[in-house]
XYZ file of C-alpha atoms in Angstrom:
707
model
C 158.564 124.004 132.382
C 156.182 122.439 129.849
C 158.155 119.201 129.844
C 158.018 119.048 133.645
C 154.227 119.553 133.600
C 153.773 116.768 131.053
C 155.700 114.351 133.247
C 153.236 114.998 136.092
C 150.055 114.355 134.075
C 149.766 110.695 135.237
C 149.410 111.992 138.819
C 146.534 114.301 137.756
C 143.847 111.943 136.327
C 140.972 114.374 136.973
C 142.539 117.397 135.275
C 140.582 118.426 132.161
C 142.380 121.600 131.067
C 145.765 123.250 131.473
C 146.405 126.885 130.536
C 150.018 127.911 129.948
C 151.614 131.262 129.272
C 155.218 131.423 128.121
C 157.584 133.989 126.722
C 159.305 131.262 124.705
C 157.247 130.047 121.767
C 160.279 128.827 119.830
C 160.159 125.959 117.292
C 161.415 123.563 119.965
C 158.657 124.672 122.335
C 155.992 124.166 119.639
C 157.444 120.732 118.863
C 157.267 119.852 122.558
C 153.614 120.896 122.714
C 152.912 118.832 119.598
C 154.653 115.845 121.109
C 152.492 116.029 124.223
C 149.745 114.097 122.440
C 152.158 111.154 122.166
C 153.309 111.391 125.788
C 149.855 111.608 127.370
C 147.004 109.676 125.746
C 144.379 111.724 127.627
C 145.118 114.911 125.670
C 142.275 115.572 123.213
C 143.262 119.046 122.037
C 146.359 121.204 121.884
C 145.355 124.819 121.261
C 147.983 127.507 120.766
C 146.733 130.984 119.902
C 149.881 132.846 120.926
C 152.593 132.753 123.588
C 150.031 134.210 125.995
C 147.409 131.544 125.308
C 148.356 127.874 125.263
C 145.745 125.364 126.334
C 145.798 121.586 126.644
C 142.403 119.853 126.884
C 142.341 116.408 128.514
C 139.841 113.601 128.966
C 139.256 112.665 132.562
C 140.515 109.185 133.480
C 140.248 107.907 129.907
C 142.085 107.928 126.614
C 141.191 110.541 124.020
C 139.528 108.930 121.017
C 140.096 111.980 118.805
C 142.995 114.431 118.927
C 143.041 117.974 117.528
C 146.036 120.320 117.273
C 145.789 124.054 116.574
C 148.985 126.072 116.133
C 148.340 129.774 115.544
C 150.906 132.585 115.674
C 153.697 130.073 116.309
C 156.123 131.380 113.671
C 156.077 127.980 111.945
C 158.030 128.158 108.679
C 159.014 125.763 105.942
C 161.947 124.484 108.035
C 159.737 123.536 110.998
C 156.594 122.152 109.373
C 158.082 118.803 108.315
C 159.234 117.929 111.841
C 155.967 119.146 113.332
C 153.902 116.886 111.090
C 156.177 113.907 111.723
C 155.541 114.323 115.456
C 151.747 114.681 115.366
C 151.241 111.944 112.758
C 152.663 109.423 115.203
C 149.367 109.612 117.083
C 146.882 107.078 115.661
C 143.890 109.120 116.889
C 144.896 112.370 115.186
C 141.795 113.970 113.648
C 142.857 117.474 112.678
C 145.744 119.924 112.553
C 145.171 123.617 111.881
C 147.729 126.394 111.559
C 147.009 130.093 111.239
C 149.097 133.274 110.973
C 152.432 131.474 110.715
C 155.261 131.906 108.188
C 154.744 129.055 105.742
C 154.052 131.012 102.517
C 154.385 129.229 99.147
C 157.462 127.118 99.914
C 156.104 126.131 103.300
C 152.724 124.912 102.049
C 154.433 122.747 99.413
C 156.654 121.279 102.128
C 153.547 120.611 104.220
C 151.841 118.766 101.357
C 154.849 116.506 100.875
C 154.976 115.763 104.637
C 151.377 114.575 105.030
C 151.080 110.786 105.119
C 147.446 109.992 105.848
C 145.571 113.285 105.614
C 142.288 113.057 103.720
C 141.499 116.751 103.323
C 143.957 119.660 103.114
C 142.763 123.248 102.720
C 145.104 126.223 102.866
C 144.761 129.930 102.186
C 147.442 132.635 102.281
C 145.478 135.822 101.675
C 144.222 137.802 103.452
C 145.394 135.599 106.382
C 147.388 132.396 106.383
C 145.025 129.561 107.311
C 145.775 125.856 106.995
C 143.459 123.014 107.911
C 144.338 119.304 107.622
C 141.901 116.483 108.390
C 143.285 113.005 109.041
C 141.677 109.602 108.729
C 141.926 106.745 111.175
C 139.557 104.554 109.150
C 141.977 103.727 106.354
C 140.296 106.093 103.864
C 143.033 106.984 101.393
C 141.078 109.402 99.194
C 142.501 112.894 99.478
C 141.391 116.427 98.685
C 143.711 119.424 98.416
C 142.522 123.029 98.319
C 144.904 125.985 97.959
C 143.845 129.628 97.802
C 145.562 133.005 97.597
C 149.147 131.840 96.967
C 151.388 133.547 94.453
C 152.877 130.487 92.790
C 155.736 131.055 90.350
C 157.177 128.571 87.875
C 159.409 126.847 90.433
C 156.522 126.500 92.889
C 154.307 124.976 90.225
C 157.037 122.535 89.313
C 157.232 121.457 92.965
C 153.438 121.198 93.178
C 153.390 118.892 90.153
C 156.150 116.812 91.740
C 154.189 116.518 94.997
C 151.053 115.418 93.163
C 153.009 112.925 91.057
C 154.483 111.286 94.145
C 151.273 111.341 96.168
C 148.861 108.479 95.619
C 145.102 108.695 96.009
C 144.705 112.463 95.551
C 141.358 112.610 93.769
C 140.407 116.299 94.042
C 142.574 119.413 93.788
C 140.995 122.887 94.109
C 143.157 125.905 93.262
C 141.716 129.404 93.672
C 143.536 132.639 92.789
C 147.037 131.186 93.005
C 148.461 132.754 89.825
C 147.938 129.436 88.001
C 148.226 130.035 84.263
C 146.648 128.048 81.446
C 150.018 126.406 80.706
C 150.422 125.407 84.358
C 146.905 123.963 84.381
C 147.753 121.862 81.330
C 150.810 120.512 83.144
C 148.737 119.599 86.204
C 146.264 117.720 84.020
C 149.092 115.860 82.300
C 150.553 114.816 85.664
C 147.268 113.373 86.866
C 146.432 111.740 83.527
C 149.389 109.418 84.081
C 147.608 107.950 87.091
C 144.828 105.409 86.920
C 142.241 106.678 89.405
C 139.374 109.152 89.048
C 140.512 112.762 89.475
C 138.950 116.245 89.598
C 140.867 119.499 89.128
C 139.218 122.870 89.867
C 140.927 126.103 88.823
C 139.535 129.524 89.771
C 141.531 132.219 87.960
C 140.584 135.410 86.055
C 141.620 133.917 82.703
C 138.983 131.176 82.996
C 136.107 133.561 82.446
C 137.935 135.781 79.986
C 138.847 135.738 76.343
C 140.969 132.590 76.785
C 137.962 130.493 77.845
C 137.429 128.624 74.579
C 141.164 128.202 74.041
C 141.340 126.493 77.430
C 138.411 124.202 76.634
C 139.998 123.320 73.291
C 143.270 122.370 75.014
C 141.676 120.138 77.622
C 139.516 118.290 75.132
C 142.696 117.157 73.395
C 145.206 116.929 76.218
C 144.016 113.600 77.595
C 141.640 110.897 76.413
C 140.561 110.503 80.043
C 138.838 113.905 80.352
C 135.156 113.052 80.710
C 133.702 116.346 81.955
C 134.588 120.033 81.566
C 132.597 122.544 83.592
C 132.989 126.318 83.682
C 131.044 128.462 86.138
C 132.019 132.130 86.266
C 135.824 132.063 86.798
C 135.955 128.452 87.895
C 137.079 125.649 85.579
C 136.528 122.033 86.650
C 138.005 119.071 84.816
C 137.040 115.494 85.642
C 139.033 112.497 84.477
C 137.889 108.896 84.247
C 139.117 106.032 86.329
C 141.221 104.025 83.840
C 139.388 100.809 84.631
C 136.058 102.436 83.792
C 137.028 103.551 80.280
C 135.197 101.912 77.429
C 136.871 100.460 74.359
C 136.378 103.577 72.235
C 138.411 105.655 74.671
C 141.149 103.037 74.767
C 141.404 103.333 71.016
C 142.063 107.074 71.318
C 138.654 108.736 70.880
C 137.710 111.482 73.266
C 136.058 110.436 76.542
C 134.331 113.808 77.000
C 130.687 113.273 77.934
C 129.702 116.561 79.550
C 130.520 120.129 78.503
C 129.003 122.783 80.771
C 129.897 126.441 80.224
C 127.463 128.224 82.539
C 127.335 131.839 83.715
C 130.658 132.687 82.083
C 131.898 135.016 79.337
C 130.548 132.904 76.501
C 129.117 135.313 73.929
C 128.965 135.911 70.194
C 132.651 136.852 70.025
C 134.016 133.569 71.373
C 131.228 131.062 70.763
C 132.613 130.562 67.254
C 135.615 128.905 68.877
C 133.318 126.064 69.897
C 133.440 124.766 66.338
C 136.862 123.039 66.474
C 136.033 121.682 69.947
C 132.683 120.166 69.016
C 133.924 118.620 65.781
C 136.462 116.491 67.643
C 133.977 115.158 70.196
C 132.127 112.038 69.154
C 130.717 111.012 72.526
C 129.275 114.215 74.061
C 125.985 113.470 75.830
C 125.335 116.828 77.539
C 125.900 120.398 76.369
C 124.988 123.212 78.770
C 125.564 126.886 77.941
C 123.069 128.411 80.374
C 123.073 131.937 81.816
C 125.379 133.314 79.144
C 125.072 136.186 76.659
C 124.679 134.108 73.523
C 121.683 136.005 72.197
C 119.950 134.911 69.005
C 123.146 135.093 66.936
C 125.090 132.957 69.404
C 122.271 130.413 69.590
C 122.285 130.211 65.808
C 126.021 129.409 65.861
C 125.489 126.734 68.510
C 122.619 125.305 66.480
C 124.892 124.806 63.475
C 127.200 122.630 65.593
C 124.589 120.259 66.985
C 124.579 117.988 63.963
C 128.167 117.044 64.866
C 126.940 115.492 68.130
C 125.267 112.162 67.318
C 125.085 111.042 70.977
C 123.782 114.317 72.466
C 121.000 113.528 74.943
C 120.814 116.737 77.028
C 120.935 120.379 75.938
C 120.541 123.259 78.380
C 120.216 126.818 77.104
C 118.491 128.459 80.071
C 118.594 132.261 80.225
C 120.741 132.960 77.155
C 118.797 136.034 75.896
C 117.151 133.998 73.159
C 113.957 135.209 71.459
C 111.646 133.572 68.951
C 114.231 134.455 66.274
C 116.979 132.358 67.805
C 114.805 129.389 68.579
C 113.908 128.731 64.923
C 117.381 127.473 63.795
C 117.792 125.705 67.160
C 114.622 123.690 66.645
C 115.644 122.735 63.117
C 118.976 121.413 64.414
C 117.392 119.566 67.345
C 115.151 117.723 64.906
C 118.319 116.095 63.551
C 119.683 115.142 66.996
C 118.496 111.553 67.083
C 119.462 110.890 70.706
C 118.081 114.105 72.275
C 115.928 113.435 75.356
C 116.255 116.416 77.708
C 115.727 120.067 76.645
C 116.000 123.104 78.969
C 115.087 126.448 77.400
C 113.853 128.122 80.587
C 113.982 131.888 81.215
C 114.131 132.887 77.549
C 111.505 135.283 76.203
C 110.612 133.180 73.157
C 106.943 134.221 73.276
C 104.080 132.754 71.294
C 106.192 132.421 68.125
C 108.686 130.392 70.113
C 105.878 128.180 71.363
C 104.933 127.534 67.731
C 108.510 126.422 66.949
C 108.541 124.113 69.985
C 105.288 122.593 68.772
C 106.968 121.675 65.475
C 109.791 119.984 67.400
C 107.403 117.947 69.541
C 105.727 116.523 66.447
C 109.025 114.765 65.659
C 110.434 114.138 69.155
C 107.884 111.912 70.826
C 110.579 110.189 72.897
C 111.575 113.217 75.002
C 112.233 112.438 78.677
C 112.375 116.015 80.042
C 111.424 119.504 78.894
C 111.773 122.778 80.804
C 110.046 125.889 79.455
C 109.736 127.682 82.801
C 109.470 131.445 82.309
C 109.490 131.352 78.508
C 107.008 134.198 78.159
C 104.212 132.365 76.418
C 100.827 131.330 77.700
C 99.138 127.975 77.449
C 95.888 129.893 76.967
C 96.956 131.371 73.611
C 96.394 129.493 70.363
C 100.124 128.740 70.012
C 100.298 127.684 73.662
C 97.340 125.326 73.302
C 98.941 123.699 70.278
C 102.161 123.243 72.243
C 100.267 121.550 75.091
C 98.385 119.370 72.605
C 101.654 118.081 71.116
C 103.169 117.715 74.566
C 100.470 115.196 75.434
C 101.797 112.884 72.716
C 105.247 112.622 74.352
C 104.375 109.547 76.339
C 107.935 108.894 77.560
C 108.101 112.174 79.485
C 109.643 111.841 82.934
C 110.090 115.514 83.894
C 107.864 118.436 82.907
C 108.474 122.027 84.032
C 105.850 124.599 83.032
C 106.373 126.991 85.956
C 105.500 130.687 85.553
C 103.359 129.935 82.531
C 99.744 131.026 82.411
C 97.918 127.703 82.374
C 94.175 127.980 82.741
C 92.037 125.084 83.884
C 90.938 124.188 80.346
C 94.474 123.930 78.937
C 95.521 121.952 82.003
C 92.672 119.538 81.285
C 94.132 118.841 77.837
C 97.500 118.050 79.395
C 96.092 115.984 82.237
C 94.027 113.799 79.919
C 97.321 112.475 78.522
C 98.671 111.457 81.929
C 97.187 107.927 81.783
C 99.587 107.269 78.894
C 102.577 109.026 80.549
C 103.434 106.123 82.793
C 107.074 107.230 83.256
C 106.290 110.691 84.659
C 108.428 111.336 87.777
C 108.558 115.130 88.238
C 105.709 117.562 87.594
C 106.399 121.276 88.187
C 103.390 123.577 87.822
C 104.176 126.376 90.290
C 102.955 129.938 89.585
C 100.596 128.767 86.836
C 97.335 130.459 87.890
C 95.807 127.047 88.496
C 92.618 126.953 90.593
C 90.872 124.094 92.362
C 89.262 123.146 89.028
C 92.700 122.497 87.579
C 93.500 120.292 90.556
C 90.319 118.324 89.812
C 91.618 117.623 86.295
C 95.014 116.672 87.669
C 93.763 114.249 90.304
C 91.342 112.555 87.923
C 94.133 111.589 85.539
C 97.423 111.281 87.400
C 96.576 108.070 89.286
C 98.091 106.054 86.425
C 101.448 107.829 86.865
C 102.586 105.409 89.552
C 106.248 106.452 89.129
C 105.576 110.075 90.173
C 108.141 111.222 92.755
C 107.802 115.010 92.869
C 104.863 117.424 92.553
C 105.187 121.220 92.765
C 101.948 123.222 92.706
C 103.247 126.182 94.695
C 101.807 129.697 94.426
C 98.528 128.612 92.869
C 95.097 129.439 94.345
C 94.213 125.840 95.047
C 92.496 126.495 98.400
C 90.944 123.793 100.570
C 88.552 122.596 97.879
C 91.503 121.705 95.657
C 93.423 120.201 98.558
C 90.425 117.963 99.283
C 90.794 116.322 95.873
C 94.558 116.090 96.267
C 94.116 114.395 99.651
C 92.044 111.649 98.047
C 94.791 111.048 95.481
C 97.955 111.056 97.587
C 97.718 107.628 99.287
C 97.765 105.991 95.838
C 101.089 107.664 94.900
C 103.334 105.096 96.559
C 106.561 106.496 95.041
C 105.928 110.124 96.003
C 109.003 111.656 97.707
C 108.522 115.409 97.379
C 105.511 117.720 97.440
C 105.570 121.526 97.348
C 102.444 123.564 98.094
C 103.691 126.943 99.372
C 101.322 129.917 99.212
C 98.318 127.926 98.014
C 95.633 129.496 100.248
C 95.396 126.362 102.384
C 93.620 126.738 105.728
C 94.202 124.835 108.955
C 91.568 122.266 107.994
C 93.073 121.722 104.547
C 96.552 121.450 106.024
C 95.415 118.845 108.550
C 93.737 116.703 105.885
C 96.810 117.012 103.681
C 99.141 115.947 106.503
C 96.982 112.906 107.264
C 97.080 111.883 103.604
C 100.857 112.338 103.392
C 101.317 110.069 106.400
C 100.017 107.276 104.151
C 102.714 107.910 101.526
C 105.544 105.606 102.624
C 108.428 107.335 100.791
C 107.702 111.032 101.365
C 110.922 112.877 102.267
C 110.266 116.540 101.483
C 107.255 118.751 102.294
C 106.949 122.509 101.698
C 103.769 124.130 103.041
C 105.199 127.617 103.584
C 103.001 130.746 103.605
C 99.757 128.930 104.347
C 98.020 129.730 107.653
C 97.684 126.709 109.928
C 97.293 128.582 113.217
C 93.925 127.161 114.281
C 94.620 123.435 113.880
C 98.393 123.319 114.024
C 98.310 120.857 116.951
C 96.499 118.229 114.875
C 98.626 119.106 111.844
C 101.859 118.223 113.650
C 100.340 115.076 115.128
C 99.672 113.920 111.563
C 103.049 115.045 110.196
C 104.748 113.124 113.001
C 103.591 109.967 111.222
C 105.657 110.841 108.126
C 108.563 108.759 109.390
C 111.079 109.321 106.582
C 110.768 113.104 106.463
C 114.074 114.787 105.572
C 113.013 118.303 104.516
C 110.205 120.323 106.118
C 109.565 123.970 105.249
C 106.897 125.811 107.242
C 107.857 129.446 106.697
C 105.249 132.011 107.748
C 102.549 129.481 108.613
C 101.052 131.338 111.580
C 102.684 128.979 114.056
C 102.964 130.086 117.657
C 101.697 129.336 121.146
C 98.922 126.977 120.026
C 101.258 124.729 118.054
C 104.403 124.675 120.165
C 103.840 121.535 122.231
C 102.657 119.505 119.228
C 105.631 120.629 117.146
C 107.980 119.698 119.963
C 106.495 116.212 120.129
C 106.660 115.784 116.356
C 110.354 116.685 116.330
C 110.997 113.522 118.290
C 109.606 111.465 115.402
C 111.694 112.996 112.611
C 114.931 111.123 113.137
C 115.967 111.570 109.480
C 115.390 115.344 109.329
C 118.091 117.163 107.322
C 116.546 120.557 106.502
C 114.120 122.303 108.884
C 112.691 125.788 108.247
C 110.416 127.380 110.844
C 111.228 130.964 109.859
C 108.806 133.890 110.135
C 106.674 132.305 112.874
C 105.870 133.882 116.261
C 107.233 131.390 118.793
C 107.597 132.177 122.482
C 111.024 132.348 124.052
C 110.126 129.425 126.305
C 109.404 127.259 123.280
C 112.590 128.294 121.477
C 114.580 127.292 124.564
C 112.907 123.876 124.518
C 113.487 123.584 120.774
C 117.210 124.168 121.202
C 117.404 121.277 123.677
C 115.621 118.995 121.199
C 117.999 119.696 118.308
C 120.757 117.218 119.332
C 118.259 114.417 118.685
C 118.153 115.458 115.009
C 121.508 113.831 114.329
C 121.309 114.187 110.526
C 120.295 117.865 110.502
C 122.215 119.843 107.846
C 120.271 123.104 107.684
C 118.314 125.021 110.327
C 116.318 128.159 109.453
C 114.990 130.284 112.345
C 114.885 133.614 110.524
C 112.544 136.201 112.086
C 111.488 133.915 114.944
C 112.243 136.239 117.860
C 115.518 134.541 118.819
C 117.004 136.435 121.782
C 120.370 136.298 123.532
C 119.024 133.710 125.968
C 117.841 131.463 123.152
C 121.102 131.986 121.282
C 123.073 130.899 124.348
C 120.933 127.785 124.603
C 121.511 127.064 120.915
C 125.245 127.530 121.423
C 125.230 124.823 124.081
C 123.700 122.199 121.790
C 124.563 122.985 118.163
C 127.977 121.411 118.574
C 126.153 118.105 119.074
C 124.600 118.406 115.593
C 127.601 116.899 113.844
C 126.198 117.236 110.295
C 125.050 120.856 110.523
C 126.224 122.866 107.485
C 124.046 125.997 107.505
C 122.322 128.012 110.245
C 120.008 130.948 109.502
C 119.345 133.270 112.459
C 118.832 136.545 110.586
C 116.290 139.236 111.517
C 116.212 138.304 115.195
C 117.181 139.981 118.508
C 120.644 138.519 119.004
C 123.152 140.823 120.673
C 126.778 140.553 121.744
C 126.133 138.129 124.611
C 124.339 135.664 122.384
C 126.891 135.957 119.617
C 129.838 135.489 121.980
C 128.269 132.257 123.217
C 127.675 131.141 119.645
C 131.252 132.022 118.676
C 132.670 129.905 121.503
C 130.765 126.857 120.234
C 131.806 127.134 116.577
C 134.846 124.882 116.955
C 132.520 121.977 117.753
C 130.488 122.461 114.540
C 132.945 120.683 112.332
C 130.863 120.648 109.130
C 129.424 124.147 109.366
C 129.884 126.150 106.156
C 127.569 129.137 106.543
C 125.889 131.106 109.337
C 123.498 133.970 108.587
C 123.209 136.577 111.371
C 122.024 139.545 109.312
C 119.820 142.271 110.852
C 120.350 141.476 114.525
C 121.612 143.717 117.360
C 125.279 142.776 117.209
C 127.955 145.331 118.063
C 131.757 145.375 118.036
C 132.251 142.978 120.962
C 130.215 140.211 119.349
C 131.691 140.712 115.893
C 135.241 140.580 117.268
C 134.430 137.372 119.171
C 133.175 135.839 115.945
C 136.305 136.991 114.110
C 138.454 135.348 116.796
C 136.469 132.110 116.498
C 136.840 132.110 112.700
C 140.625 132.203 113.049
C 140.349 128.729 114.562
C 137.394 127.370 112.562
C 139.019 127.304 109.145
C 136.349 125.085 107.585
C 133.626 127.772 107.844
C 133.184 129.652 104.561
C 131.114 132.673 105.586
C 129.502 134.357 108.584
C 127.058 137.024 107.385
C 126.695 140.067 109.671
C 125.153 142.633 107.326
C 122.735 145.123 108.874
C 123.965 144.925 112.471
C 124.964 147.765 114.827
C 128.508 148.311 113.587
C 129.952 151.360 111.926
C 130.989 151.127 108.311
C 134.644 151.608 109.272
C 134.550 148.792 111.836
C 132.800 146.459 109.405
C 135.442 147.164 106.757
C 138.235 146.636 109.299
C 136.886 143.250 110.415
C 136.250 142.134 106.835
C 139.774 143.107 105.863
C 141.159 141.051 108.733
C 139.007 138.057 107.789
C 137.179 138.018 104.453
C 134.883 135.247 105.686
C 133.109 137.841 107.822
C 130.617 139.314 105.370
C 128.977 142.690 105.931
């Protein structure tokens, strides 16, 4: 029957969709459906959910420029997948093939990988549900990514996987998560790729990565290939990057290690295994960055790390943020850093080093005048204490500083004056972060009087300081002279409507401004003029206006401004009281923001009607990656509409729908949509009107539904 229907398509030029129900969904039937895209060039999508739901989507009176095939519940196994891929890959306009709830398992996915000829991105997961997603390229892009998750690979499977990778050219990124990949198997995978000449990244997420074998693994990979240039560990995820052969310098060619970056962050690194760093560090002559942040090193662990630093003559960056270090641990660290001739960037943030720690840092600064960046955010000392003032005084002599982060430090106006008076000599300053510093308008006076010489400044963060309009007035006079300014953050700074308007007018004279955060300031009274001024910031990419008192008075001006922000990537209007009429108009404007990646409408009164309107247009936002609609009034009708549009949001990774009015019907519709949209990582539905049992049932069926 299907074959007969296909033969009649030329006589039906206006047909846009064909629904078929069949009791025979055999391999030959699936192959016939797949082959339809080669028989009729108007077919844009073949969607098979089951024998009861088969749908062919067609373009009317024109060829399909992009073709998508979805084969779910088709009983496709390892014996059928090769033929299926041969058929669909004959179509030059093939964009995507997805397969869910079939019978491929471990052998089948390896057969699929060997059958793909021009796929650029392959992602596959076996547990809790089998989901496979392959993206193809018609532009000649040969770079390929492979991601496999939840497979139970045994030795013979791993041998086949290595063989597939060895025969496949241009694979530059392989991600393997919870596939029973051992350390020995990982070593073999690295060896396979090290025989190739191009840049390559391998990511392994397995329990052993964050366990007692962590340092043993690092030790192996430092020595296994001279092309390993970066090793990163984050929780249970190990990432290894290898150089392009042509980019290797002479020292690597002669057999020295290429390792430049070693990052072991938020993992099991502690006193017990940090000692194993010794044999690793001693064999690295070219390490430029060492990051051990958010670990349980403690003072003893920091002392061990400190003893190794003298073995790193090229070390430029050290990051030890949040490692439970006190003033005791920082003393040996500072002594070692004094001997690191190349050190330029130091991050010690979120360690309670106190005033004694500030004293040790002061001693370091007396010898390290060439520092480029220092981060002491949240280090539990005050710039108003004697030790803090001495630290600031020495900081002013580091005239090569490019990045300075003093956030969450008590900096009074007098100590800020000392720092600011050095700015005329800090001509390289690019990033200045002074959020949560108890700075008043007087501190802003000191800042504006001295920072005009810092012509390279790109980013200023003064958030959560009581600057008020009087401080903003001085800042407004300064901004037009900062021709390289790209980012400014002033959230929760007690700025009124008048101050906000003056600030916006000044920013419109900064030609490179891309990011503005004015959240939690009240602009209700002059929001119309504010948006008229912000509309002149032509290169704006990020705009955050959370809880700014926006509503009826500002809606028309905001709508008009949206038409000017053609480069907008991240827009947050959360926690503002918009009318439903405005939100409906806003949804229709969104397709014009073609580069939009993130949209935040949390607590904006989004109803089912607005959600339906959003559903109609969000598919046109081709770059959208994250949507936040939490704490609104969305029910089942709105969510069902949103679920039906998900397949058009091809780059969407995350959607937040927490604390709405969603019940079983809406949640099930979203679960059904997720079975097709394999690229979406998580849909958050916590706090909705579902029972605990139903939430657990839906999560068990699809772990990407988060409750």
